[in-house]
mmCIF file of C-alpha atoms and ligand atoms in Angstrom:
data_model
loop_
_atom_site.group_PDB
_atom_site.id
_atom_site.type_symbol
_atom_site.label_atom_id
_atom_site.label_comp_id
_atom_site.label_asym_id
_atom_site.label_seq_id
_atom_site.Cartn_x
_atom_site.Cartn_y
_atom_site.Cartn_z
ATOM 1 C CA MET A 691 4.998 10.875 17.649
ATOM 2 C CA LYS A 692 8.273 9.572 16.291
ATOM 3 C CA ILE A 693 7.335 6.917 13.737
ATOM 4 C CA LEU A 694 9.567 4.373 12.029
ATOM 5 C CA VAL A 695 8.496 3.997 8.401
ATOM 6 C CA THR A 696 9.999 0.899 6.787
ATOM 7 C CA GLY A 697 9.829 1.160 3.002
ATOM 8 C CA GLY A 698 9.302 4.897 3.435
ATOM 9 C CA ALA A 699 10.990 5.779 0.139
ATOM 10 C CA GLY A 700 8.492 3.638 -1.801
ATOM 11 C CA TYR A 701 5.226 4.590 -3.456
ATOM 12 C CA ILE A 702 2.805 4.455 -0.527
ATOM 13 C CA GLY A 703 5.530 5.024 2.082
ATOM 14 C CA SER A 704 6.703 8.334 0.595
ATOM 15 C CA HIS A 705 3.153 9.721 0.531
ATOM 16 C CA THR A 706 2.673 8.572 4.111
ATOM 17 C CA VAL A 707 5.859 10.312 5.257
ATOM 18 C CA VAL A 708 4.518 13.552 3.742
ATOM 19 C CA GLU A 709 1.244 13.100 5.653
ATOM 20 C CA LEU A 710 3.099 12.264 8.879
ATOM 21 C CA PHE A 711 4.948 15.575 8.626
ATOM 22 C CA ALA A 712 1.697 17.392 7.781
ATOM 23 C CA ALA A 713 0.115 15.962 10.943
ATOM 24 C CA GLY A 714 3.042 17.123 13.099
ATOM 25 C CA HIS A 715 4.764 13.762 13.569
ATOM 26 C CA THR A 716 8.441 12.850 13.099
ATOM 27 C CA PRO A 717 9.020 10.119 10.518
ATOM 28 C CA VAL A 718 12.167 7.980 10.496
ATOM 29 C CA ILE A 719 12.576 6.201 7.160
ATOM 30 C CA VAL A 720 14.283 2.845 6.804
ATOM 31 C CA ASP A 721 14.608 1.642 3.222
ATOM 32 C CA ASP A 722 17.171 -0.416 1.337
ATOM 33 C CA LEU A 723 16.191 1.332 -1.925
ATOM 34 C CA SER A 724 15.639 -2.074 -3.569
ATOM 35 C CA ASN A 725 12.562 -0.599 -5.272
ATOM 36 C CA SER A 726 13.031 3.136 -4.787
ATOM 37 C CA HIS A 727 15.591 5.931 -4.979
ATOM 38 C CA GLU A 728 17.388 8.249 -2.617
ATOM 39 C CA TRP A 729 16.115 11.328 -4.507
ATOM 40 C CA ILE A 730 12.614 10.502 -3.227
ATOM 41 C CA ILE A 731 13.844 11.603 0.202
ATOM 42 C CA ASP A 732 14.718 15.029 -1.271
ATOM 43 C CA ARG A 733 11.319 15.259 -2.930
ATOM 44 C CA ILE A 734 9.607 14.516 0.392
ATOM 45 C CA ALA A 735 11.699 17.307 1.929
ATOM 46 C CA GLU A 736 10.719 19.653 -0.882
ATOM 47 C CA ILE A 737 6.993 19.022 -0.329
ATOM 48 C CA SER A 738 7.155 19.022 3.465
ATOM 49 C CA GLY A 739 9.731 21.727 4.079
ATOM 50 C CA LYS A 740 11.522 19.253 6.367
ATOM 51 C CA LYS A 741 13.993 16.505 5.577
ATOM 52 C CA PRO A 742 13.006 13.118 6.988
ATOM 53 C CA LEU A 743 15.540 11.103 8.948
ATOM 54 C CA PHE A 744 16.687 8.335 6.619
ATOM 55 C CA TYR A 745 18.597 5.119 7.254
ATOM 56 C CA LYS A 746 19.526 3.098 4.177
ATOM 57 C CA GLY A 747 19.451 -0.571 5.005
ATOM 58 C CA ASP A 748 17.638 -3.852 4.930
ATOM 59 C CA CYS A 749 15.081 -4.416 7.627
ATOM 60 C CA THR A 750 15.588 -8.154 7.569
ATOM 61 C CA ASP A 751 18.965 -7.257 9.138
ATOM 62 C CA MET A 752 18.471 -7.375 12.897
ATOM 63 C CA LYS A 753 21.684 -5.537 13.755
ATOM 64 C CA PHE A 754 20.908 -2.718 11.341
ATOM 65 C CA LEU A 755 17.349 -2.285 12.614
ATOM 66 C CA SER A 756 18.388 -2.506 16.278
ATOM 67 C CA ASP A 757 21.015 0.180 15.660
ATOM 68 C CA VAL A 758 18.346 2.484 14.220
ATOM 69 C CA PHE A 759 16.399 2.083 17.461
ATOM 70 C CA VAL A 760 19.487 2.831 19.507
ATOM 71 C CA LYS A 761 20.291 5.962 17.488
ATOM 72 C CA GLU A 762 16.672 7.150 17.424
ATOM 73 C CA SER A 763 15.708 6.662 21.029
ATOM 74 C CA SER A 764 11.997 6.553 21.906
ATOM 75 C CA ILE A 765 10.332 5.496 18.671
ATOM 76 C CA ASP A 766 6.593 5.495 19.389
ATOM 77 C CA GLY A 767 5.390 3.259 16.589
ATOM 78 C CA ALA A 768 6.100 1.781 13.186
ATOM 79 C CA ILE A 769 4.420 1.586 9.817
ATOM 80 C CA HIS A 770 5.734 -1.448 8.011
ATOM 81 C CA PHE A 771 5.623 -1.013 4.237
ATOM 82 C CA ALA A 772 8.907 -2.744 3.344
ATOM 83 C CA ALA A 773 8.111 -5.708 1.123
ATOM 84 C CA PHE A 774 8.377 -6.955 -2.435
ATOM 85 C CA LYS A 775 5.021 -6.567 -4.170
ATOM 86 C CA ALA A 776 4.960 -7.949 -7.725
ATOM 87 C CA VAL A 777 2.483 -10.797 -8.058
ATOM 88 C CA GLY A 778 4.068 -12.414 -11.159
ATOM 89 C CA GLU A 779 7.623 -12.095 -9.871
ATOM 90 C CA SER A 780 6.586 -13.740 -6.619
ATOM 91 C CA ILE A 781 5.582 -16.866 -8.548
ATOM 92 C CA GLU A 782 9.031 -16.971 -10.183
ATOM 93 C CA LYS A 783 10.959 -16.119 -7.025
ATOM 94 C CA PRO A 784 8.930 -17.439 -4.090
ATOM 95 C CA LEU A 785 11.909 -17.808 -1.780
ATOM 96 C CA GLU A 786 12.947 -14.175 -2.246
ATOM 97 C CA TYR A 787 9.392 -13.053 -1.532
ATOM 98 C CA TYR A 788 8.916 -15.217 1.544
ATOM 99 C CA ARG A 789 12.380 -14.328 2.834
ATOM 100 C CA ASN A 790 12.015 -10.589 2.393
ATOM 101 C CA ASN A 791 8.369 -10.092 3.292
ATOM 102 C CA ILE A 792 8.270 -12.469 6.246
ATOM 103 C CA ASN A 793 11.735 -11.870 7.665
ATOM 104 C CA SER A 794 11.351 -8.094 7.555
ATOM 105 C CA LEU A 795 8.203 -8.389 9.666
ATOM 106 C CA LEU A 796 9.742 -10.903 12.083
ATOM 107 C CA THR A 797 12.789 -8.690 12.516
ATOM 108 C CA LEU A 798 10.658 -5.624 13.142
ATOM 109 C CA LEU A 799 8.636 -7.519 15.747
ATOM 110 C CA ASP A 800 11.790 -8.749 17.501
ATOM 111 C CA VAL A 801 13.125 -5.225 17.616
ATOM 112 C CA ALA A 802 9.755 -3.882 18.799
ATOM 113 C CA VAL A 803 9.755 -6.342 21.706
ATOM 114 C CA GLU A 804 13.379 -5.572 22.535
ATOM 115 C CA ASN A 805 12.784 -1.821 22.523
ATOM 116 C CA ASN A 806 9.348 -1.788 24.099
ATOM 117 C CA MET A 807 7.713 -0.220 21.049
ATOM 118 C CA HIS A 808 3.947 -0.611 21.247
ATOM 119 C CA ASN A 809 2.193 0.241 18.002
ATOM 120 C CA ILE A 810 2.545 -1.290 14.535
ATOM 121 C CA VAL A 811 0.581 -0.575 11.366
ATOM 122 C CA PHE A 812 1.033 -3.205 8.686
ATOM 123 C CA SER A 813 0.450 -2.998 4.909
ATOM 124 C CA SER A 814 -1.893 -5.831 4.101
ATOM 125 C CA SER A 815 -3.983 -6.159 0.995
ATOM 126 C CA ALA A 816 -7.484 -6.960 -0.228
ATOM 127 C CA THR A 817 -5.741 -9.798 -2.024
ATOM 128 C CA VAL A 818 -6.320 -11.841 1.168
ATOM 129 C CA TYR A 819 -10.052 -12.022 0.275
ATOM 130 C CA GLY A 820 -9.435 -13.686 -3.109
ATOM 131 C CA GLU A 821 -12.606 -13.734 -5.239
ATOM 132 C CA PRO A 822 -15.222 -12.593 -2.715
ATOM 133 C CA GLU A 823 -18.662 -14.137 -2.489
ATOM 134 C CA SER A 824 -20.224 -10.673 -2.553
ATOM 135 C CA ASN A 825 -19.357 -6.981 -2.691
ATOM 136 C CA PRO A 826 -18.777 -4.704 -0.884
ATOM 137 C CA ILE A 827 -16.396 -6.860 1.158
ATOM 138 C CA THR A 828 -16.546 -6.577 4.929
ATOM 139 C CA GLU A 829 -13.703 -7.614 7.193
ATOM 140 C CA ASP A 830 -15.823 -10.621 8.255
ATOM 141 C CA ALA A 831 -15.475 -12.128 4.783
ATOM 142 C CA PRO A 832 -13.250 -15.177 4.916
ATOM 143 C CA ARG A 833 -9.699 -14.942 3.695
ATOM 144 C CA GLN A 834 -9.086 -17.342 0.840
ATOM 145 C CA GLU A 835 -6.134 -19.407 -0.129
ATOM 146 C CA ALA A 836 -3.657 -17.132 -1.866
ATOM 147 C CA THR A 837 -3.120 -17.535 -5.589
ATOM 148 C CA CYS A 838 0.517 -16.383 -5.447
ATOM 149 C CA PRO A 839 3.385 -16.302 -2.937
ATOM 150 C CA TYR A 840 3.084 -12.504 -2.648
ATOM 151 C CA GLY A 841 -0.549 -12.771 -1.525
ATOM 152 C CA ASN A 842 0.374 -15.590 0.816
ATOM 153 C CA THR A 843 3.002 -13.404 2.513
ATOM 154 C CA LYS A 844 0.191 -10.990 3.441
ATOM 155 C CA SER A 845 -1.976 -13.722 4.981
ATOM 156 C CA ILE A 846 0.991 -15.211 6.830
ATOM 157 C CA ALA A 847 2.035 -11.764 8.058
ATOM 158 C CA GLU A 848 -1.473 -11.130 9.409
ATOM 159 C CA ASP A 849 -1.281 -14.416 11.326
ATOM 160 C CA ILE A 850 2.155 -13.554 12.667
ATOM 161 C CA LEU A 851 0.824 -10.230 13.960
ATOM 162 C CA ARG A 852 -2.218 -11.890 15.545
ATOM 163 C CA ASP A 853 -0.118 -14.490 17.351
ATOM 164 C CA THR A 854 2.653 -12.120 18.383
ATOM 165 C CA THR A 855 0.247 -9.641 19.952
ATOM 166 C CA VAL A 856 -1.201 -12.475 22.054
ATOM 167 C CA ALA A 857 2.211 -13.430 23.385
ATOM 168 C CA TYR A 858 3.372 -9.812 23.791
ATOM 169 C CA PRO A 859 0.237 -7.900 24.820
ATOM 170 C CA GLN A 860 2.172 -4.651 25.097
ATOM 171 C CA ILE A 861 2.186 -4.652 21.278
ATOM 172 C CA HIS A 862 -0.860 -3.443 19.382
ATOM 173 C CA ALA A 863 -0.992 -4.034 15.641
ATOM 174 C CA ILE A 864 -3.439 -3.157 12.908
ATOM 175 C CA ALA A 865 -3.255 -4.637 9.429
ATOM 176 C CA LEU A 866 -4.691 -2.270 6.846
ATOM 177 C CA ARG A 867 -6.107 -4.185 3.912
ATOM 178 C CA TYR A 868 -5.581 -1.809 1.006
ATOM 179 C CA PHE A 869 -7.782 -2.066 -2.052
ATOM 180 C CA ASN A 870 -6.224 -0.616 -5.255
ATOM 181 C CA PRO A 871 -3.974 2.379 -4.525
ATOM 182 C CA ILE A 872 -3.581 4.758 -7.472
ATOM 183 C CA GLY A 873 -2.622 8.374 -8.164
ATOM 184 C CA ALA A 874 0.216 10.542 -6.982
ATOM 185 C CA HIS A 875 0.854 13.532 -4.768
ATOM 186 C CA PRO A 876 -0.943 16.620 -6.159
ATOM 187 C CA SER A 877 2.390 18.467 -6.212
ATOM 188 C CA GLY A 878 3.509 16.099 -8.987
ATOM 189 C CA ARG A 879 6.788 15.516 -7.122
ATOM 190 C CA ILE A 880 6.254 11.949 -5.856
ATOM 191 C CA GLY A 881 4.290 9.050 -7.305
ATOM 192 C CA GLU A 882 4.475 5.453 -8.425
ATOM 193 C CA LEU A 883 7.690 4.309 -10.129
ATOM 194 C CA PRO A 884 7.053 0.950 -11.767
ATOM 195 C CA ASN A 885 10.073 -1.125 -12.649
ATOM 196 C CA GLY A 886 9.988 -1.978 -16.375
ATOM 197 C CA VAL A 887 6.630 -2.792 -17.953
ATOM 198 C CA PRO A 888 3.930 -1.909 -15.412
ATOM 199 C CA ASN A 889 1.790 -4.765 -14.104
ATOM 200 C CA ASN A 890 -0.780 -2.462 -12.558
ATOM 201 C CA LEU A 891 -3.472 -0.703 -14.530
ATOM 202 C CA VAL A 892 -2.931 3.002 -13.855
ATOM 203 C CA PRO A 893 0.823 3.205 -14.514
ATOM 204 C CA TYR A 894 0.188 1.324 -17.752
ATOM 205 C CA VAL A 895 -2.604 3.758 -18.639
ATOM 206 C CA THR A 896 -0.433 6.837 -18.051
ATOM 207 C CA GLN A 897 2.497 5.346 -19.973
ATOM 208 C CA ALA A 898 0.217 4.464 -22.902
ATOM 209 C CA ALA A 899 -1.273 7.975 -22.861
ATOM 210 C CA ALA A 900 2.270 9.413 -22.859
ATOM 211 C CA GLY A 901 3.232 7.267 -25.856
ATOM 212 C CA LYS A 902 5.740 5.217 -23.838
ATOM 213 C CA ARG A 903 3.702 2.057 -24.546
ATOM 214 C CA ASP A 904 1.881 1.293 -27.773
ATOM 215 C CA GLU A 905 -1.475 0.531 -26.282
ATOM 216 C CA LEU A 906 -3.084 -0.812 -23.165
ATOM 217 C CA THR A 907 -4.541 -4.294 -23.289
ATOM 218 C CA VAL A 908 -7.771 -4.498 -21.315
ATOM 219 C CA PHE A 909 -7.685 -7.974 -19.852
ATOM 220 C CA GLY A 910 -11.094 -9.363 -20.782
ATOM 221 C CA ASP A 911 -14.495 -7.790 -21.459
ATOM 222 C CA ASP A 912 -16.585 -10.906 -20.918
ATOM 223 C CA TYR A 913 -16.877 -10.818 -17.126
ATOM 224 C CA ALA A 914 -20.289 -10.732 -15.477
ATOM 225 C CA THR A 915 -20.087 -6.992 -14.754
ATOM 226 C CA PRO A 916 -22.118 -4.145 -16.288
ATOM 227 C CA ASP A 917 -19.586 -3.462 -19.090
ATOM 228 C CA GLY A 918 -17.840 -6.846 -19.039
ATOM 229 C CA THR A 919 -14.549 -5.562 -17.564
ATOM 230 C CA CYS A 920 -13.310 -6.193 -14.028
ATOM 231 C CA MET A 921 -14.241 -3.833 -11.211
ATOM 232 C CA ARG A 922 -11.956 -2.535 -8.474
ATOM 233 C CA ASP A 923 -11.980 -0.101 -5.578
ATOM 234 C CA PHE A 924 -9.388 2.454 -6.699
ATOM 235 C CA ILE A 925 -8.219 4.566 -3.794
ATOM 236 C CA HIS A 926 -6.139 7.746 -4.030
ATOM 237 C CA VAL A 927 -2.716 7.181 -2.477
ATOM 238 C CA VAL A 928 -3.020 10.404 -0.444
ATOM 239 C CA ASP A 929 -6.263 9.171 1.157
ATOM 240 C CA LEU A 930 -4.544 5.856 1.825
ATOM 241 C CA ALA A 931 -1.539 7.623 3.362
ATOM 242 C CA GLN A 932 -3.823 9.563 5.691
ATOM 243 C CA ALA A 933 -5.459 6.337 6.842
ATOM 244 C CA HIS A 934 -2.093 5.290 8.298
ATOM 245 C CA ILE A 935 -1.811 8.450 10.360
ATOM 246 C CA ARG A 936 -5.358 7.980 11.659
ATOM 247 C CA THR A 937 -4.526 4.373 12.542
ATOM 248 C CA LEU A 938 -1.450 5.354 14.548
ATOM 249 C CA GLU A 939 -3.388 8.089 16.293
ATOM 250 C CA TYR A 940 -6.190 5.622 17.055
ATOM 251 C CA LEU A 941 -3.700 3.165 18.561
ATOM 252 C CA GLN A 942 -2.178 5.963 20.625
ATOM 253 C CA GLU A 943 -5.561 7.329 21.795
ATOM 254 C CA GLN A 944 -6.997 3.918 22.575
ATOM 255 C CA SER A 945 -3.813 2.762 24.214
ATOM 256 C CA LYS A 946 -4.808 -0.228 26.337
ATOM 257 C CA ASN A 947 -8.452 -0.268 25.160
ATOM 258 C CA ALA A 948 -7.775 -1.141 21.530
ATOM 259 C CA LYS A 949 -7.812 -4.773 20.491
ATOM 260 C CA HIS A 950 -4.279 -6.109 20.411
ATOM 261 C CA TYR A 951 -4.676 -7.078 16.808
ATOM 262 C CA ASP A 952 -7.198 -5.907 14.261
ATOM 263 C CA TYR A 953 -7.555 -5.616 10.489
ATOM 264 C CA ILE A 954 -9.346 -2.877 8.618
ATOM 265 C CA ASN A 955 -10.313 -2.363 4.969
ATOM 266 C CA ILE A 956 -8.987 0.789 3.388
ATOM 267 C CA GLY A 957 -10.975 1.542 0.268
ATOM 268 C CA THR A 958 -13.516 4.043 -1.022
ATOM 269 C CA GLY A 959 -16.497 1.669 -0.944
ATOM 270 C CA THR A 960 -17.134 2.071 -4.676
ATOM 271 C CA GLY A 961 -16.400 -0.291 -7.534
ATOM 272 C CA THR A 962 -15.136 1.161 -10.825
ATOM 273 C CA SER A 963 -14.673 -0.877 -13.992
ATOM 274 C CA VAL A 964 -11.544 -0.800 -16.129
ATOM 275 C CA LEU A 965 -13.482 0.841 -18.982
ATOM 276 C CA ASP A 966 -15.046 3.404 -16.598
ATOM 277 C CA LEU A 967 -11.552 4.304 -15.460
ATOM 278 C CA LEU A 968 -10.423 4.840 -19.060
ATOM 279 C CA THR A 969 -13.456 7.054 -19.733
ATOM 280 C CA THR A 970 -12.721 9.135 -16.640
ATOM 281 C CA PHE A 971 -9.044 9.422 -17.608
ATOM 282 C CA LYS A 972 -10.009 10.808 -21.016
ATOM 283 C CA LYS A 973 -12.542 13.202 -19.525
ATOM 284 C CA VAL A 974 -10.295 14.744 -16.868
ATOM 285 C CA ASN A 975 -7.013 14.753 -18.775
ATOM 286 C CA LYS A 976 -8.377 15.447 -22.261
ATOM 287 C CA ILE A 977 -6.300 12.642 -23.684
ATOM 288 C CA ALA A 978 -7.457 9.267 -24.922
ATOM 289 C CA VAL A 979 -5.667 6.111 -23.925
ATOM 290 C CA PRO A 980 -5.037 3.780 -26.875
ATOM 291 C CA TYR A 981 -6.332 0.364 -25.924
ATOM 292 C CA LYS A 982 -7.492 -2.974 -27.264
ATOM 293 C CA ILE A 983 -9.495 -5.708 -25.639
ATOM 294 C CA GLY A 984 -7.418 -8.805 -24.971
ATOM 295 C CA PRO A 985 -7.932 -12.119 -23.218
ATOM 296 C CA ARG A 986 -8.464 -12.407 -19.500
ATOM 297 C CA ARG A 987 -5.359 -12.324 -17.284
ATOM 298 C CA ALA A 988 -4.943 -15.521 -15.262
ATOM 299 C CA GLY A 989 -5.809 -15.070 -11.607
ATOM 300 C CA ASP A 990 -7.758 -11.802 -11.970
ATOM 301 C CA ILE A 991 -10.629 -11.250 -9.587
ATOM 302 C CA LYS A 992 -13.885 -10.246 -11.280
ATOM 303 C CA LYS A 993 -15.175 -7.712 -8.752
ATOM 304 C CA CYS A 994 -13.684 -6.385 -5.559
ATOM 305 C CA TRP A 995 -14.580 -3.331 -3.520
ATOM 306 C CA ALA A 996 -14.554 -2.485 0.146
ATOM 307 C CA ASN A 997 -17.128 -2.000 2.771
ATOM 308 C CA ALA A 998 -15.238 0.820 4.477
ATOM 309 C CA THR A 999 -17.494 1.348 7.481
ATOM 310 C CA LYS A 1000 -15.083 -0.198 9.989
ATOM 311 C CA ALA A 1001 -12.445 2.394 9.053
ATOM 312 C CA LYS A 1002 -15.021 5.161 9.456
ATOM 313 C CA LYS A 1003 -16.204 3.839 12.812
ATOM 314 C CA LEU A 1004 -12.854 3.035 14.413
ATOM 315 C CA LEU A 1005 -10.522 5.507 12.759
ATOM 316 C CA ASN A 1006 -12.935 8.254 11.740
ATOM 317 C CA TRP A 1007 -11.330 7.946 8.327
ATOM 318 C CA GLN A 1008 -12.965 7.864 4.956
ATOM 319 C CA ALA A 1009 -11.719 8.527 1.457
ATOM 320 C CA LYS A 1010 -12.211 12.132 0.355
ATOM 321 C CA LEU A 1011 -10.657 12.075 -3.106
ATOM 322 C CA THR A 1012 -12.164 10.612 -6.266
ATOM 323 C CA VAL A 1013 -10.884 8.373 -9.030
ATOM 324 C CA ALA A 1014 -10.921 11.510 -11.226
ATOM 325 C CA ASP A 1015 -8.622 13.285 -8.735
ATOM 326 C CA ALA A 1016 -6.286 10.295 -8.703
ATOM 327 C CA LEU A 1017 -6.156 10.074 -12.504
ATOM 328 C CA LYS A 1018 -5.397 13.791 -12.798
ATOM 329 C CA ASP A 1019 -2.593 13.449 -10.268
ATOM 330 C CA ALA A 1020 -1.253 10.264 -11.894
ATOM 331 C CA TRP A 1021 -1.127 12.029 -15.260
ATOM 332 C CA ARG A 1022 0.632 15.085 -13.807
ATOM 333 C CA TRP A 1023 3.206 12.735 -12.272
ATOM 334 C CA GLU A 1024 3.683 10.771 -15.506
ATOM 335 C CA GLN A 1025 4.329 13.978 -17.430
ATOM 336 C CA SER A 1026 7.026 14.980 -14.947
ATOM 337 C CA LEU A 1027 9.028 11.776 -15.534
HETATM 338 P P1 LIG B 2537 7.095 -0.014 -3.127
HETATM 339 O O1 LIG B 2537 7.888 -1.122 -3.724
HETATM 340 O O2 LIG B 2537 6.989 1.252 -3.875
HETATM 341 O O3 LIG B 2537 7.654 0.322 -1.657
HETATM 342 C C1 LIG B 2537 8.242 -0.648 -0.834
HETATM 343 C C2 LIG B 2537 9.550 -0.072 -0.332
HETATM 344 O O4 LIG B 2537 10.151 -1.016 0.560
HETATM 345 C C3 LIG B 2537 10.547 0.209 -1.435
HETATM 346 O O5 LIG B 2537 11.053 1.527 -1.292
HETATM 347 C C4 LIG B 2537 11.655 -0.823 -1.216
HETATM 348 O O6 LIG B 2537 12.919 -0.305 -1.573
HETATM 349 C C5 LIG B 2537 11.528 -1.077 0.278
HETATM 350 N N1 LIG B 2537 11.965 -2.406 0.734
HETATM 351 C C6 LIG B 2537 11.600 -3.623 0.274
HETATM 352 N N2 LIG B 2537 12.173 -4.589 1.002
HETATM 353 C C7 LIG B 2537 12.920 -3.966 1.954
HETATM 354 C C8 LIG B 2537 13.734 -4.411 3.023
HETATM 355 N N3 LIG B 2537 13.937 -5.714 3.263
HETATM 356 N N4 LIG B 2537 14.341 -3.498 3.798
HETATM 357 C C9 LIG B 2537 14.176 -2.172 3.576
HETATM 358 N N5 LIG B 2537 13.391 -1.677 2.593
HETATM 359 C C10 LIG B 2537 12.792 -2.577 1.788
HETATM 360 O O7 LIG B 2537 5.642 -0.611 -2.798
HETATM 361 P P2 LIG B 2537 4.303 0.143 -2.370
HETATM 362 O O8 LIG B 2537 3.369 0.082 -3.507
HETATM 363 O O9 LIG B 2537 4.621 1.447 -1.753
HETATM 364 O O10 LIG B 2537 3.772 -0.870 -1.281
HETATM 365 C C11 LIG B 2537 4.036 -0.686 0.089
HETATM 366 C C12 LIG B 2537 3.427 -1.831 0.864
HETATM 367 O O11 LIG B 2537 2.023 -1.883 0.596
HETATM 368 C C13 LIG B 2537 3.973 -3.194 0.505
HETATM 369 O O12 LIG B 2537 4.045 -3.978 1.669
HETATM 370 C C14 LIG B 2537 2.942 -3.757 -0.451
HETATM 371 O O13 LIG B 2537 2.926 -5.155 -0.435
HETATM 372 C C15 LIG B 2537 1.666 -3.187 0.165
HETATM 373 N N6 LIG B 2537 0.550 -3.081 -0.785
HETATM 374 C C16 LIG B 2537 0.733 -2.407 -1.963
HETATM 375 C C17 LIG B 2537 -0.329 -2.313 -2.859
HETATM 376 C C18 LIG B 2537 -0.154 -1.614 -4.180
HETATM 377 O O14 LIG B 2537 -0.968 -1.844 -5.084
HETATM 378 N N7 LIG B 2537 0.838 -0.751 -4.357
HETATM 379 C C19 LIG B 2537 -1.571 -2.881 -2.545
HETATM 380 C C20 LIG B 2537 -1.716 -3.550 -1.326
HETATM 381 C C21 LIG B 2537 -0.639 -3.641 -0.445
HETATM 382 C C1 LIG B 2538 -6.634 -3.860 -12.041
HETATM 383 C C2 LIG B 2538 -7.571 -4.238 -13.169
HETATM 384 C C3 LIG B 2538 -6.783 -6.033 -14.563
HETATM 385 C C4 LIG B 2538 -3.370 -4.000 -16.285
HETATM 386 C C5 LIG B 2538 -2.904 -6.096 -7.925
HETATM 387 C C6 LIG B 2538 -2.451 -7.186 -6.996
HETATM 388 C C7 LIG B 2538 -2.953 -6.931 -5.614
HETATM 389 C C8 LIG B 2538 -2.604 -5.516 -5.139
HETATM 390 C C9 LIG B 2538 -2.891 -4.464 -6.163
HETATM 391 C C10 LIG B 2538 -0.749 -5.577 -3.690
HETATM 392 C C11 LIG B 2538 -7.686 -5.744 -13.382
HETATM 393 C C12 LIG B 2538 -6.892 -4.738 -15.347
HETATM 394 C C13 LIG B 2538 -4.498 -4.267 -15.548
HETATM 395 C C14 LIG B 2538 -3.472 -3.963 -17.712
HETATM 396 C C15 LIG B 2538 -5.813 -4.414 -17.529
HETATM 397 N N1 LIG B 2538 -1.225 -5.379 -4.834
HETATM 398 N N2 LIG B 2538 -5.692 -4.460 -16.166
HETATM 399 N N3 LIG B 2538 -4.699 -4.154 -18.273
HETATM 400 O O1 LIG B 2538 -4.901 -7.069 -10.141
HETATM 401 O O2 LIG B 2538 -6.550 -5.654 -8.856
HETATM 402 O O3 LIG B 2538 -4.321 -6.050 -7.932
HETATM 403 O O4 LIG B 2538 -2.393 -4.851 -7.444
HETATM 404 O O5 LIG B 2538 -1.246 -6.089 -2.720
HETATM 405 O O6 LIG B 2538 -2.388 -7.900 -4.802
HETATM 406 O O7 LIG B 2538 -2.967 -8.418 -7.474
HETATM 407 O O8 LIG B 2538 -4.554 -4.570 -9.868
HETATM 408 O O9 LIG B 2538 -3.836 -2.749 -11.335
HETATM 409 O O10 LIG B 2538 -3.023 -5.098 -11.813
HETATM 410 O O11 LIG B 2538 -5.404 -4.542 -12.215
HETATM 411 O O12 LIG B 2538 -6.894 -4.580 -18.080
HETATM 412 O O13 LIG B 2538 -2.475 -3.755 -18.418
HETATM 413 O O14 LIG B 2538 -7.009 -3.719 -14.400
HETATM 414 O O15 LIG B 2538 -7.208 -7.110 -15.350
HETATM 415 O O16 LIG B 2538 -8.986 -6.028 -13.754
HETATM 416 P P1 LIG B 2538 -5.152 -5.943 -9.255
HETATM 417 P P2 LIG B 2538 -4.114 -4.210 -11.320
#
């Protein structure tokens, strides 16, 4: 299949392009490089032995995106990663977040309708569940009011997909609700590239281990969890990337039988605490992460992990890699920077 990958030079997108090649598909990357770099395209080529087609541009720009469809005739489906993703920044710059994250999806949908493209996989997030009533979280759990504009863009985008696929039943869309993606490609050639001080745990951990940051602050150890720190479902980015390929293949196989719109958790099914993650990092990489316990971070969820049985049942996908694998790969990547 020829697959449009918006945001394909980014963290999850680049790993997905590698997996698309590995599965015999033809990726077409669209990225404005607002949070990535052109050299990522070369790294993908180095890993895959093939250079992906790449169009630099903004996918809120209808003319630009339409032109890509004209140049690349017969695109079979799209994976839509392109979005801004920093929770804190979204509170400071809500208009930029709503404009970019919502308009890029609306533009893609317009172009999909115009060009008779049927299948769309969308990057949603477990953030739509907020603080869940219980864990593991099934897809039946209610979505909760978002605590930041970024999270709200994911809920709104899910609604846009639901409504659009009713009005245009030729379009099938699946929103993948990612839990916490971590790690890097085992080659050490692509990985996460945080901008400035990392907000997310694992890039902070690797930078602290490398001496680029003084020490990690663990945000709170007084939660009602076994060791007092928050628990998350950390999923290796390569497993996550493969889930996208399975989703596209499922949409293709099911064709008219699949629901027009669906949403699926993509996680491992296991909760790991922040302190457990630090212990595993030390064990597998033989290096301790300097850390101190600090106050809670506003807005943090106490516990959040997936029930991943829907992904297994519908997509025949389940995570194969462990948190230890991801932390080894993240450390290899950090050392290459
Ligand atoms: P990323 O920032 O590394 O990748 C996003 C890419 O999209 C970047 O390369 C950026 O340059 C590009 N982009 C942004 N706006 C664009 C636009 N208008 N036109 C063209 N390109 C544009 O982020 P990521 O971590 O790879 O996340 C990918 C997707 O997954 C995002 O939608 C994000 O919200 C979602 N997601 C990420 C996480 C996570 O923890 N990383 C968790 C859940 C969901
Ligand atoms: C994980 C745990 C922190 C940094 C965020 C977004 C979510 C999704 C993924 C896109 C928490 C703790 C962290 C640090 C720490 N993104 N921590 N010290 O908050 O689960 O999810 O990224 O959709 O929307 O909210 O991930 O990696 O920031 O934090 O103790 O320096 O690590 O308190 O318990 P989070 P995270």
